[in-house]
Each structure stands twice: as C-alpha cells, then as structure tokens.
Coordinates of N, CA and C in Angstrom, one line a residue:
Chain Z
M23 N 58.6 147.3 100.7 CA 57.8 146.2 100.1 C 58.4 144.9 100.3
A24 N 57.9 144.1 101.2 CA 58.5 142.7 101.3 C 57.5 141.8 100.5
M25 N 58.2 141.1 99.5 CA 57.4 140.3 98.6 C 57.5 138.8 99.0
L26 N 56.4 138.1 98.9 CA 56.4 136.6 99.0 C 56.4 136.0 97.6
H27 N 57.5 135.4 97.3 CA 57.6 134.7 96.0 C 57.2 133.2 96.2
T28 N 56.3 132.7 95.3 CA 56.0 131.3 95.4 C 56.4 130.6 94.1
V29 N 57.0 129.4 94.3 CA 57.5 128.6 93.2 C 56.9 127.2 93.3
N30 N 56.1 126.7 92.2 CA 55.5 125.4 92.3 C 56.0 124.5 91.1
K31 N 57.1 124.8 90.5 CA 57.6 124.0 89.4 C 59.0 123.4 89.7
S32 N 59.2 122.3 89.2 CA 60.5 121.6 89.5 C 61.7 122.5 88.8
P33 N 62.7 122.7 89.6 CA 63.9 123.5 89.1 C 64.6 122.8 88.0
F34 N 64.4 121.5 87.8 CA 65.1 120.7 86.8 C 64.3 120.6 85.5
E35 N 63.1 121.1 85.6 CA 62.3 121.1 84.3 C 62.0 122.5 83.8
K36 N 62.0 123.5 84.7 CA 61.7 124.9 84.3 C 62.7 125.8 85.1
N37 N 62.9 127.0 84.5 CA 63.8 127.9 85.2 C 63.1 128.9 86.1
S38 N 61.9 128.5 86.6 CA 61.1 129.4 87.5 C 61.8 129.8 88.7
L39 N 62.4 128.8 89.4 CA 63.2 129.1 90.7 C 64.4 129.9 90.4
D40 N 65.1 129.6 89.3 CA 66.3 130.3 88.9 C 66.0 131.8 88.7
S41 N 64.9 132.0 87.9 CA 64.5 133.4 87.6 C 64.0 134.1 88.9
C42 N 63.2 133.4 89.7 CA 62.7 133.9 90.9 C 63.9 134.4 91.8
I43 N 64.9 133.6 92.0 CA 66.0 134.0 92.8 C 66.7 135.2 92.2
D44 N 66.8 135.3 90.9 CA 67.5 136.4 90.3 C 66.7 137.7 90.4
H45 N 65.4 137.6 90.7 CA 64.5 138.8 90.9 C 64.1 139.1 92.3
A46 N 64.5 138.2 93.3 CA 64.0 138.4 94.6 C 64.9 139.4 95.3
L47 N 64.4 140.5 95.9 CA 65.1 141.5 96.5 C 65.4 141.1 98.0
E48 N 66.4 141.7 98.5 CA 66.8 141.4 99.9 C 65.6 141.7 100.8
G49 N 65.4 140.8 101.8 CA 64.3 140.9 102.7 C 63.0 140.2 102.2
S50 N 63.0 139.7 101.0 CA 61.8 139.1 100.6 C 61.9 137.6 100.9
S51 N 60.8 136.8 100.7 CA 60.8 135.4 101.0 C 60.4 134.6 99.8
I52 N 60.8 133.3 99.8 CA 60.5 132.4 98.7 C 59.9 131.2 99.4
L53 N 58.7 130.8 98.9 CA 58.0 129.6 99.4 C 58.0 128.5 98.2
L54 N 58.5 127.4 98.5 CA 58.5 126.3 97.5 C 57.4 125.3 97.9
F55 N 56.6 125.0 96.9 CA 55.5 124.1 97.1 C 55.2 123.3 95.8
E56 N 54.3 122.3 95.9 CA 54.1 121.3 94.8 C 55.5 120.8 94.3
D57 N 55.7 120.8 92.9 CA 56.9 120.3 92.4 C 58.1 121.3 92.7
G58 N 57.8 122.5 93.2 CA 58.8 123.4 93.6 C 59.6 122.9 94.8
V59 N 59.1 122.0 95.6 CA 59.8 121.5 96.7 C 61.2 120.8 96.4
Y60 N 61.3 120.3 95.1 CA 62.6 119.7 94.7 C 63.7 120.7 94.8
G61 N 63.4 122.0 94.7 CA 64.4 123.1 94.8 C 65.0 123.2 96.2
A62 N 64.4 122.5 97.2 CA 64.9 122.6 98.5 C 65.9 121.5 98.8
L63 N 66.1 120.5 97.9 CA 66.9 119.4 98.1 C 68.4 119.7 98.2
K64 N 69.1 119.0 99.1 CA 70.6 119.2 99.1 C 71.3 118.4 98.0
G65 N 72.5 118.9 97.6 CA 73.3 118.1 96.7 C 72.8 118.0 95.3
T66 N 72.1 119.0 94.8 CA 71.6 119.0 93.4 C 72.3 120.0 92.6
T67 N 72.0 120.1 91.3 CA 72.6 121.0 90.4 C 72.2 122.5 90.7
I68 N 71.1 122.7 91.5 CA 70.7 124.0 91.8 C 70.9 124.4 93.3
S69 N 71.3 123.4 94.1 CA 71.3 123.7 95.6 C 72.3 124.8 96.0
D70 N 73.4 124.9 95.3 CA 74.3 126.0 95.6 C 73.7 127.4 95.4
K71 N 72.9 127.5 94.3 CA 72.3 128.8 94.0 C 71.3 129.1 95.1
V72 N 70.5 128.1 95.6 CA 69.5 128.3 96.6 C 70.2 128.7 97.9
S73 N 71.3 128.0 98.3 CA 72.0 128.3 99.5 C 72.5 129.8 99.5
Q74 N 73.1 130.2 98.3 CA 73.6 131.6 98.2 C 72.5 132.6 98.4
A75 N 71.3 132.3 97.8 CA 70.2 133.3 97.9 C 69.8 133.5 99.3
M76 N 70.0 132.4 100.2 CA 69.5 132.5 101.5 C 70.2 133.5 102.4
G77 N 71.3 134.1 101.8 CA 72.0 135.2 102.5 C 71.1 136.4 102.5
N78 N 70.2 136.6 101.5 CA 69.4 137.8 101.3 C 67.9 137.5 101.5
V79 N 67.5 136.3 101.3 CA 66.0 136.0 101.4 C 65.8 134.8 102.3
S80 N 64.6 134.8 102.8 CA 64.1 133.6 103.6 C 63.5 132.6 102.7
V81 N 63.8 131.3 102.9 CA 63.3 130.3 102.0 C 62.4 129.3 102.9
Y82 N 61.2 129.1 102.4 CA 60.3 128.2 103.1 C 59.9 127.0 102.1
V83 N 59.5 125.9 102.7 CA 59.0 124.8 101.9 C 57.8 124.1 102.6
L84 N 56.9 123.7 101.8 CA 55.6 123.2 102.3 C 55.8 121.7 102.6
G85 N 55.7 121.4 103.9 CA 56.0 120.0 104.4 C 55.2 118.9 103.8
S86 N 53.9 119.2 103.6 CA 53.0 118.1 103.1 C 53.4 117.8 101.6
D87 N 53.9 118.7 100.9 CA 54.3 118.4 99.5 C 55.7 117.7 99.5
L88 N 56.5 117.9 100.5 CA 57.7 117.2 100.7 C 57.4 115.7 101.0
R89 N 56.5 115.5 101.9 CA 56.2 114.1 102.4 C 55.5 113.3 101.2
A90 N 54.6 114.0 100.5 CA 54.0 113.3 99.4 C 55.0 112.8 98.4
R91 N 56.1 113.5 98.3 CA 57.2 113.0 97.3 C 58.3 112.2 97.9
G92 N 58.0 111.7 99.2 CA 59.0 110.8 99.8 C 60.3 111.5 100.2
L93 N 60.2 112.8 100.4 CA 61.5 113.6 100.8 C 61.4 113.9 102.3
S94 N 62.4 113.4 103.0 CA 62.4 113.6 104.5 C 63.1 115.0 104.7
E95 N 62.9 115.5 105.9 CA 63.4 116.9 106.2 C 64.9 116.9 106.2
E96 N 65.5 115.7 106.5 CA 67.0 115.6 106.5 C 67.6 115.9 105.1
R97 N 66.8 115.8 104.1 CA 67.3 116.0 102.7 C 67.3 117.4 102.3
I98 N 66.8 118.3 103.2 CA 66.6 119.7 102.8 C 67.8 120.6 103.2
I99 N 68.1 121.5 102.4 CA 69.2 122.5 102.6 C 69.0 123.1 104.0
E100 N 70.1 123.2 104.7 CA 70.0 123.7 106.1 C 69.6 125.2 106.0
G101 N 68.7 125.6 106.9 CA 68.2 127.0 106.9 C 66.9 127.2 106.3
I102 N 66.4 126.2 105.5 CA 65.1 126.3 104.9 C 64.1 125.9 105.9
T103 N 63.0 126.8 106.1 CA 62.0 126.5 107.1 C 60.9 125.7 106.5
V104 N 60.6 124.5 107.1 CA 59.4 123.7 106.7 C 58.2 124.3 107.3
T105 N 57.2 124.5 106.4 CA 55.9 125.1 106.9 C 54.7 124.3 106.5
D106 N 53.5 124.7 106.9 CA 52.3 123.9 106.5 C 51.3 124.9 105.9
Y107 N 50.1 124.4 105.6 CA 49.1 125.3 104.9 C 48.8 126.6 105.7
P108 N 48.5 126.4 107.1 CA 48.3 127.7 107.8 C 49.5 128.6 107.8
G109 N 50.7 128.0 107.8 CA 51.9 128.8 107.7 C 52.0 129.6 106.3
F110 N 51.5 128.9 105.3 CA 51.5 129.5 103.9 C 50.6 130.8 104.0
V111 N 49.4 130.6 104.6 CA 48.5 131.7 104.8 C 49.1 132.9 105.5
D112 N 49.8 132.5 106.7 CA 50.4 133.6 107.5 C 51.5 134.3 106.7
L113 N 52.3 133.6 105.8 CA 53.3 134.2 105.0 C 52.7 135.2 104.0
A114 N 51.6 134.7 103.4 CA 50.9 135.6 102.4 C 50.4 136.9 103.1
G115 N 49.9 136.7 104.4 CA 49.4 137.8 105.1 C 50.5 138.8 105.6
S116 N 51.6 138.2 106.0 CA 52.7 139.0 106.6 C 53.6 139.7 105.5
H117 N 53.4 139.4 104.3 CA 54.1 140.1 103.2 C 53.2 141.1 102.5
D118 N 53.8 142.1 101.9 CA 53.0 143.2 101.2 C 52.4 142.7 100.0
N119 N 53.0 141.7 99.3 CA 52.5 141.3 98.0 C 53.0 139.8 97.8
V120 N 52.3 139.2 96.9 CA 52.7 137.8 96.5 C 52.9 137.7 95.0
Q121 N 54.1 137.1 94.6 CA 54.3 136.9 93.2 C 54.5 135.4 92.9
S122 N 53.7 134.9 92.0 CA 53.8 133.4 91.7 C 54.6 133.2 90.5
W123 N 55.6 132.4 90.6 CA 56.5 132.0 89.5 C 56.1 130.7 89.0
L124 N 55.4 130.7 87.8 CA 54.8 129.5 87.3 C 55.7 128.8 86.3
Chain W
M1 N 47.2 85.4 71.6 CA 46.4 86.5 70.9 C 47.3 87.0 69.7
S2 N 48.0 88.1 69.9 CA 48.8 88.6 68.8 C 50.1 87.9 68.8
E3 N 50.6 87.4 67.6 CA 51.8 86.7 67.5 C 53.0 87.6 67.3
V4 N 52.7 88.9 66.9 CA 53.7 89.9 66.7 C 54.1 90.5 68.0
I5 N 55.3 90.3 68.4 CA 55.8 91.0 69.7 C 56.7 92.1 69.4
K6 N 56.4 93.3 69.8 CA 57.2 94.5 69.6 C 57.9 95.0 70.8
K7 N 59.0 95.7 70.6 CA 59.7 96.3 71.8 C 59.0 97.7 72.1
F8 N 58.4 97.7 73.2 CA 57.8 99.0 73.7 C 58.6 99.6 74.8
M9 N 58.8 100.9 74.7 CA 59.4 101.6 75.9 C 58.6 102.7 76.3
Y10 N 58.3 102.8 77.6 CA 57.6 103.9 78.2 C 58.6 104.8 78.8
V11 N 58.7 106.1 78.3 CA 59.7 107.0 78.8 C 59.0 108.0 79.8
N12 N 59.5 107.9 81.0 CA 58.9 108.8 82.1 C 59.8 109.9 82.5
R13 N 59.4 111.1 82.2 CA 60.3 112.3 82.5 C 59.7 113.3 83.4
K14 N 58.6 113.0 84.1 CA 57.9 114.0 84.9 C 57.9 113.5 86.4
A15 N 58.0 114.5 87.3 CA 57.8 114.2 88.7 C 56.4 113.8 89.0
P16 N 56.2 113.0 90.1 CA 54.8 112.6 90.4 C 54.0 113.8 91.0
Y17 N 52.7 113.7 91.0 CA 51.8 114.6 91.8 C 51.7 116.1 91.2
G18 N 52.7 116.7 90.8 CA 52.6 118.1 90.3 C 51.8 118.1 89.0
T19 N 52.0 117.1 88.2 CA 51.2 116.9 86.9 C 50.6 115.5 86.9
I20 N 49.7 115.2 86.0 CA 49.1 113.9 85.9 C 49.9 112.9 85.1
Y21 N 51.0 113.3 84.5 CA 51.7 112.4 83.6 C 52.2 111.1 84.2
A22 N 52.7 111.1 85.4 CA 53.3 109.9 86.1 C 52.2 108.9 86.3
L23 N 51.0 109.3 86.8 CA 49.9 108.4 87.1 C 49.3 107.9 85.8
E24 N 49.2 108.7 84.8 CA 48.7 108.3 83.5 C 49.6 107.2 82.9
S25 N 50.9 107.5 83.0 CA 51.8 106.5 82.4 C 51.7 105.1 83.0
L26 N 51.6 105.1 84.4 CA 51.4 103.9 85.1 C 50.1 103.2 84.7
E27 N 49.1 103.9 84.5 CA 47.8 103.3 84.1 C 48.0 102.7 82.7
V28 N 48.6 103.4 81.8 CA 48.8 102.9 80.4 C 49.7 101.6 80.4
V29 N 50.7 101.6 81.2 CA 51.6 100.5 81.3 C 50.8 99.2 81.8
L30 N 50.0 99.4 82.8 CA 49.2 98.3 83.4 C 48.2 97.8 82.4
I31 N 47.6 98.7 81.6 CA 46.6 98.3 80.6 C 47.4 97.5 79.5
G32 N 48.5 98.1 79.1 CA 49.3 97.6 78.0 C 49.9 96.2 78.3
A33 N 50.1 95.9 79.6 CA 50.7 94.7 80.0 C 49.8 93.5 79.6
A34 N 48.5 93.7 79.3 CA 47.7 92.6 78.9 C 48.0 92.2 77.5
F35 N 48.8 92.9 76.7 CA 49.0 92.6 75.3 C 50.3 91.8 75.0
D36 N 50.9 91.3 76.0 CA 52.1 90.4 75.8 C 53.1 91.0 74.9
Q37 N 53.6 92.2 75.1 CA 54.6 92.8 74.3 C 55.9 92.8 75.1
D38 N 57.0 93.1 74.5 CA 58.3 93.2 75.2 C 58.4 94.7 75.7
V39 N 58.0 94.8 77.0 CA 57.9 96.1 77.6 C 59.0 96.5 78.5
S40 N 59.5 97.8 78.3 CA 60.4 98.3 79.3 C 60.0 99.7 79.7
L41 N 60.5 100.1 80.9 CA 60.2 101.5 81.4 C 61.5 102.2 81.6
A42 N 61.5 103.5 81.2 CA 62.7 104.3 81.4 C 62.3 105.5 82.3
F43 N 63.1 105.7 83.3 CA 62.9 106.8 84.2 C 64.1 107.8 84.0
V44 N 63.8 109.0 83.5 CA 64.8 109.9 83.0 C 64.4 111.3 83.6
D45 N 65.4 112.2 83.7 CA 65.1 113.6 84.2 C 64.2 113.5 85.5
D46 N 63.2 114.4 85.7 CA 62.4 114.3 86.9 C 61.6 113.0 87.1
G47 N 61.6 112.2 86.1 CA 60.9 110.9 86.2 C 61.5 110.1 87.3
V48 N 62.8 110.2 87.6 CA 63.3 109.4 88.7 C 62.7 109.6 90.0
F49 N 62.1 110.8 90.2 CA 61.4 111.1 91.4 C 60.1 110.3 91.6
Q50 N 59.6 109.6 90.6 CA 58.4 108.8 90.7 C 58.6 107.6 91.6
L51 N 59.9 107.2 91.7 CA 60.1 105.9 92.4 C 60.7 106.1 93.8
T52 N 60.7 107.4 94.3 CA 61.3 107.6 95.7 C 60.5 106.8 96.7
T53 N 61.2 106.3 97.7 CA 60.5 105.5 98.8 C 59.8 106.5 99.8
G54 N 58.9 106.0 100.6 CA 58.4 106.7 101.7 C 57.4 107.9 101.3
Q55 N 56.8 107.8 100.1 CA 55.9 108.8 99.7 C 54.6 108.7 100.6
D56 N 54.2 109.9 101.2 CA 53.1 110.0 102.1 C 52.3 111.2 101.7
T57 N 51.1 110.9 101.0 CA 50.4 112.0 100.4 C 49.2 112.4 101.3
K58 N 49.1 111.9 102.5 CA 48.0 112.1 103.4 C 47.6 113.6 103.5
D59 N 48.6 114.4 103.9 CA 48.4 115.8 104.2 C 48.3 116.6 102.9
A60 N 48.7 116.1 101.8 CA 48.6 116.8 100.5 C 47.3 116.5 99.8
G61 N 46.5 115.6 100.4 CA 45.2 115.3 99.8 C 45.2 114.7 98.4
M62 N 46.2 113.9 98.1 CA 46.2 113.2 96.8 C 46.4 111.7 97.0
K63 N 46.1 110.9 96.0 CA 46.2 109.5 96.1 C 47.7 109.1 95.9
N64 N 48.2 108.3 96.9 CA 49.6 107.8 96.7 C 49.6 106.6 95.8
F65 N 50.1 106.8 94.6 CA 50.1 105.6 93.7 C 51.4 104.9 93.6
S66 N 52.4 105.3 94.5 CA 53.7 104.7 94.4 C 53.8 103.2 94.7
P67 N 52.9 102.7 95.6 CA 52.9 101.2 95.9 C 52.7 100.4 94.6
T68 N 52.0 101.0 93.7 CA 51.6 100.2 92.5 C 52.8 99.8 91.6
Y69 N 53.9 100.6 91.7 CA 55.1 100.2 90.9 C 55.6 98.8 91.3
S70 N 55.4 98.4 92.6 CA 55.9 97.1 93.0 C 55.1 96.0 92.4
A71 N 53.9 96.3 91.8 CA 53.1 95.2 91.2 C 53.5 95.0 89.7
L72 N 54.4 95.8 89.2 CA 54.7 95.7 87.8 C 55.3 94.4 87.4
G73 N 56.1 93.8 88.4 CA 56.8 92.5 88.1 C 55.8 91.4 87.9
D74 N 54.6 91.5 88.6 CA 53.6 90.5 88.4 C 52.9 90.5 87.1
Y75 N 53.1 91.7 86.4 CA 52.5 91.8 85.0 C 53.6 91.6 83.9
D76 N 54.7 91.0 84.3 CA 55.8 90.7 83.4 C 56.5 92.0 82.9
V77 N 56.3 93.1 83.6 CA 57.0 94.3 83.3 C 58.2 94.4 84.3
N78 N 59.4 93.9 83.8 CA 60.5 93.8 84.7 C 61.8 94.3 84.1
K79 N 61.7 95.2 83.1 CA 62.9 96.0 82.7 C 62.7 97.4 83.0
I80 N 63.2 97.8 84.1 CA 63.0 99.2 84.6 C 64.4 99.9 84.6
Y81 N 64.5 100.8 83.6 CA 65.8 101.5 83.4 C 65.8 102.8 84.1
I82 N 66.8 103.1 85.0 CA 67.0 104.3 85.7 C 68.2 105.0 85.2
E83 N 68.1 106.2 84.8 CA 69.3 106.9 84.2 C 70.1 107.5 85.4
K84 N 71.4 107.1 85.4 CA 72.3 107.5 86.5 C 72.5 109.0 86.6
E85 N 72.7 109.6 85.4 CA 73.0 111.1 85.5 C 71.8 111.8 86.0
S86 N 70.6 111.4 85.7 CA 69.4 112.1 86.2 C 69.3 112.0 87.7
L87 N 69.7 110.8 88.3 CA 69.7 110.6 89.7 C 70.7 111.6 90.4
E88 N 71.9 111.6 89.8 CA 73.0 112.4 90.4 C 72.7 113.9 90.4
E89 N 72.1 114.4 89.3 CA 71.8 115.8 89.2 C 70.8 116.2 90.3
R90 N 70.1 115.3 90.8 CA 69.0 115.5 91.8 C 69.4 115.1 93.2
G91 N 70.7 114.8 93.4 CA 71.2 114.5 94.7 C 70.7 113.1 95.2
L92 N 70.3 112.2 94.3 CA 69.7 110.9 94.7 C 70.7 109.8 94.3
T93 N 70.5 108.6 95.0 CA 71.1 107.4 94.6 C 70.0 106.3 94.5
L94 N 70.4 105.1 94.0 CA 69.5 104.0 93.9 C 68.8 103.7 95.3
D95 N 69.6 104.0 96.4 CA 69.1 103.7 97.7 C 67.8 104.5 98.0
D96 N 67.6 105.6 97.3 CA 66.5 106.5 97.6 C 65.2 106.0 96.9
L97 N 65.4 105.0 96.0 CA 64.3 104.5 95.1 C 63.8 103.1 95.6
Q98 N 62.6 102.8 95.2 CA 62.0 101.5 95.5 C 62.9 100.4 94.9
D99 N 62.9 99.3 95.7 CA 63.7 98.1 95.2 C 62.8 97.2 94.5
L100 N 62.5 97.4 93.2 CA 61.5 96.6 92.5 C 62.0 95.3 92.1
K101 N 61.2 94.2 92.3 CA 61.6 92.8 92.0 C 60.6 92.1 91.1
Y102 N 61.0 91.0 90.5 CA 60.1 90.2 89.8 C 60.5 88.7 90.0
E103 N 59.6 87.8 89.7 CA 60.0 86.4 89.8 C 60.1 85.8 88.4
D104 N 61.3 85.2 88.2 CA 61.7 84.7 86.8 C 61.1 83.3 86.6
E105 N 60.1 83.2 85.8 CA 59.4 81.8 85.6 C 60.4 80.8 84.9
D106 N 61.4 81.3 84.2 CA 62.3 80.4 83.5 C 63.4 79.9 84.5
E107 N 63.5 80.5 85.7 CA 64.5 80.0 86.7 C 63.8 79.7 88.0
D108 N 62.7 78.9 87.9 CA 62.0 78.4 89.1 C 61.5 79.5 90.0
W109 N 61.1 80.6 89.3 CA 60.5 81.8 90.0 C 61.5 82.4 91.0
A110 N 62.8 82.4 90.6 CA 63.8 83.1 91.4 C 63.5 84.6 91.4
E111 N 63.6 85.2 92.6 CA 63.4 86.6 92.7 C 64.6 87.4 92.1
K112 N 64.3 88.3 91.2 CA 65.4 89.1 90.6 C 65.0 90.6 90.6
D113 N 66.1 91.4 90.4 CA 65.9 92.9 90.4 C 65.3 93.3 89.1
S114 N 64.3 94.2 89.1 CA 63.8 94.8 87.9 C 64.5 96.1 87.6
I115 N 65.1 96.7 88.6 CA 65.8 98.0 88.4 C 67.2 97.8 87.7
R116 N 67.4 98.5 86.7 CA 68.7 98.5 86.0 C 69.2 99.9 85.8
L117 N 70.3 100.2 86.5 CA 70.9 101.5 86.4 C 71.7 101.7 85.1
V118 N 71.4 102.6 84.3 CA 72.1 102.8 83.0 C 72.6 104.2 82.9
S119 N 73.6 104.4 82.1 CA 74.1 105.7 81.8 C 73.2 106.4 80.7
R120 N 73.4 107.7 80.6 CA 72.6 108.4 79.5 C 72.9 107.8 78.2
E121 N 74.2 107.5 77.9 CA 74.6 106.9 76.7 C 74.0 105.5 76.4
E122 N 74.0 104.7 77.5 CA 73.3 103.4 77.3 C 71.8 103.5 77.1
L123 N 71.2 104.5 77.7 CA 69.8 104.6 77.6 C 69.5 105.1 76.1
A124 N 70.3 105.9 75.6 CA 70.1 106.4 74.2 C 70.2 105.2 73.3
Q125 N 71.1 104.3 73.5 CA 71.1 103.0 72.7 C 69.9 102.2 72.8
L126 N 69.4 102.0 74.1 CA 68.2 101.3 74.4 C 67.0 101.9 73.7
M127 N 66.9 103.2 73.7 CA 65.8 103.9 73.0 C 65.9 103.6 71.5
D128 N 67.1 103.6 71.0 CA 67.3 103.4 69.5 C 66.8 102.0 69.1
E129 N 66.9 101.0 70.1 CA 66.5 99.6 69.7 C 65.0 99.4 69.8
Q130 N 64.2 100.4 70.2 CA 62.8 100.2 70.4 C 62.0 100.3 69.1
E131 N 60.8 99.6 69.0 CA 60.0 99.8 67.9 C 58.9 100.8 68.2
V132 N 58.5 100.9 69.5 CA 57.4 101.8 69.9 C 57.9 102.5 71.1
L133 N 57.9 103.9 71.1 CA 58.2 104.7 72.3 C 57.0 105.5 72.7
L134 N 56.7 105.4 74.0 CA 55.5 106.2 74.5 C 56.1 107.1 75.5
S135 N 55.9 108.4 75.3 CA 56.5 109.4 76.2 C 55.5 110.0 77.2
F136 N 55.9 110.1 78.4 CA 55.0 110.8 79.5 C 55.9 111.8 80.3

C-alpha cells in the first residue's frame, strides 16, 4: 500500500506536517500544498525533519501555491519535486490511497 | 472629528491565502485609517509571510493583495513592526520582505522606512503600551 499524504497547513502553526512525517511509511509520498508549502522551505525550524524524512518518502510541493506566496524554487529543500495540478491528480492516481493531514 | 487619539495595534499572525485573516486585517486597517488614530501593525509568527516579495497568485486562482501593503504609508500607517525571531524561525530575512516606505510631512515629505525590525521582547513591550489591540 503506497499512500499519498497531503498537508495543507503551515508547519509553524499546526503539527500536521510533523505528525504526517511520523506516520508516513517507507515508500509513501507527501504532497505539500496551500499553507503546507511553507514546510518545503530551507533553513527553518522544521527543515531538518523534512530532509531526514526524504530518505524514506518522496516529497512534492505544488508550484502555484509556492508562487502565490512569493517563494521561489531556490528556497526549497533540495530533492523536493515541484509539481502542478495535473501532477497532483497523477499522484493521487498512482498511489493506493490518499490521507489528508488537516 | 474625534479629538481622542488612541494607540491601536493590529496583530497579524497568519500566512496569506490559506485563510482569510490576512486580507481581512488589511481591509480593516484601511477602513480604520479614516479615523485618525495612532496605528501600528505587528507581523508575528506566520504573519511575516504576508509581506514576502514576488507573490504571484495567477496559477493559484486568487487575488494578489500584497501590492496594497505599499499603500499603507499614504494612509499614515507607517509603524510596521516585524518580529525578528519569527523571521529567523522561517528561514527569512528582511530582504525577503517588501520595503515599505512613507513620506514624513513634518520633514518636507522625506521618504522614510515604515518597517521596524523588533525582537520578541521589544514587541511584547510595544503590545503592552497599546490601548486597543486587534488580532488577526
């Protein structure tokens, strides 16, 4: 069972991303969108945890939500894949299940 | 109009776009500017993300309200406090934020910085000095 986890809340306001990472099994994926995109930033209080998780899981971030917030792709942790709405749909389709961390 | 001038502080603690708080705060600040009060804005926690430069909401299908912050100076809203610790926790510096200015009518309309970087401790003191605090 490969799960797609989605996170749409800021990691500085809620522990959704923190808890998601703690529950994501090896081989699953995490997609950051809406305020969740702040979890993809380099040099923050949570970036080390995200980098470590990337040894086991694939992390994606929605480009349009990054751009809306003035965050360029150079600010993103290396190894995170920037995707778009069709990519979001493909991820949902290619995984066995989707879990939303609100 | 009103001869009583109070110290008002708007406290902004939410990121833009994910919730309506940031936009609503900005609307209230602009409406409130008509009442000639001593107004300041504080950007704390995720609120610092409201002022990032280069916001482009085209593909996200939302209104980009970030250019409006640069109009605050024209409404005599020129005390914008940014909390240093909040920036650092989020991997940001002042260079990542809009460079907001105002023209000082007491000094021949000289252009001055509206942005004031303050520590958490300094901001706590500033909050303590207010008569009205509005939180978003």
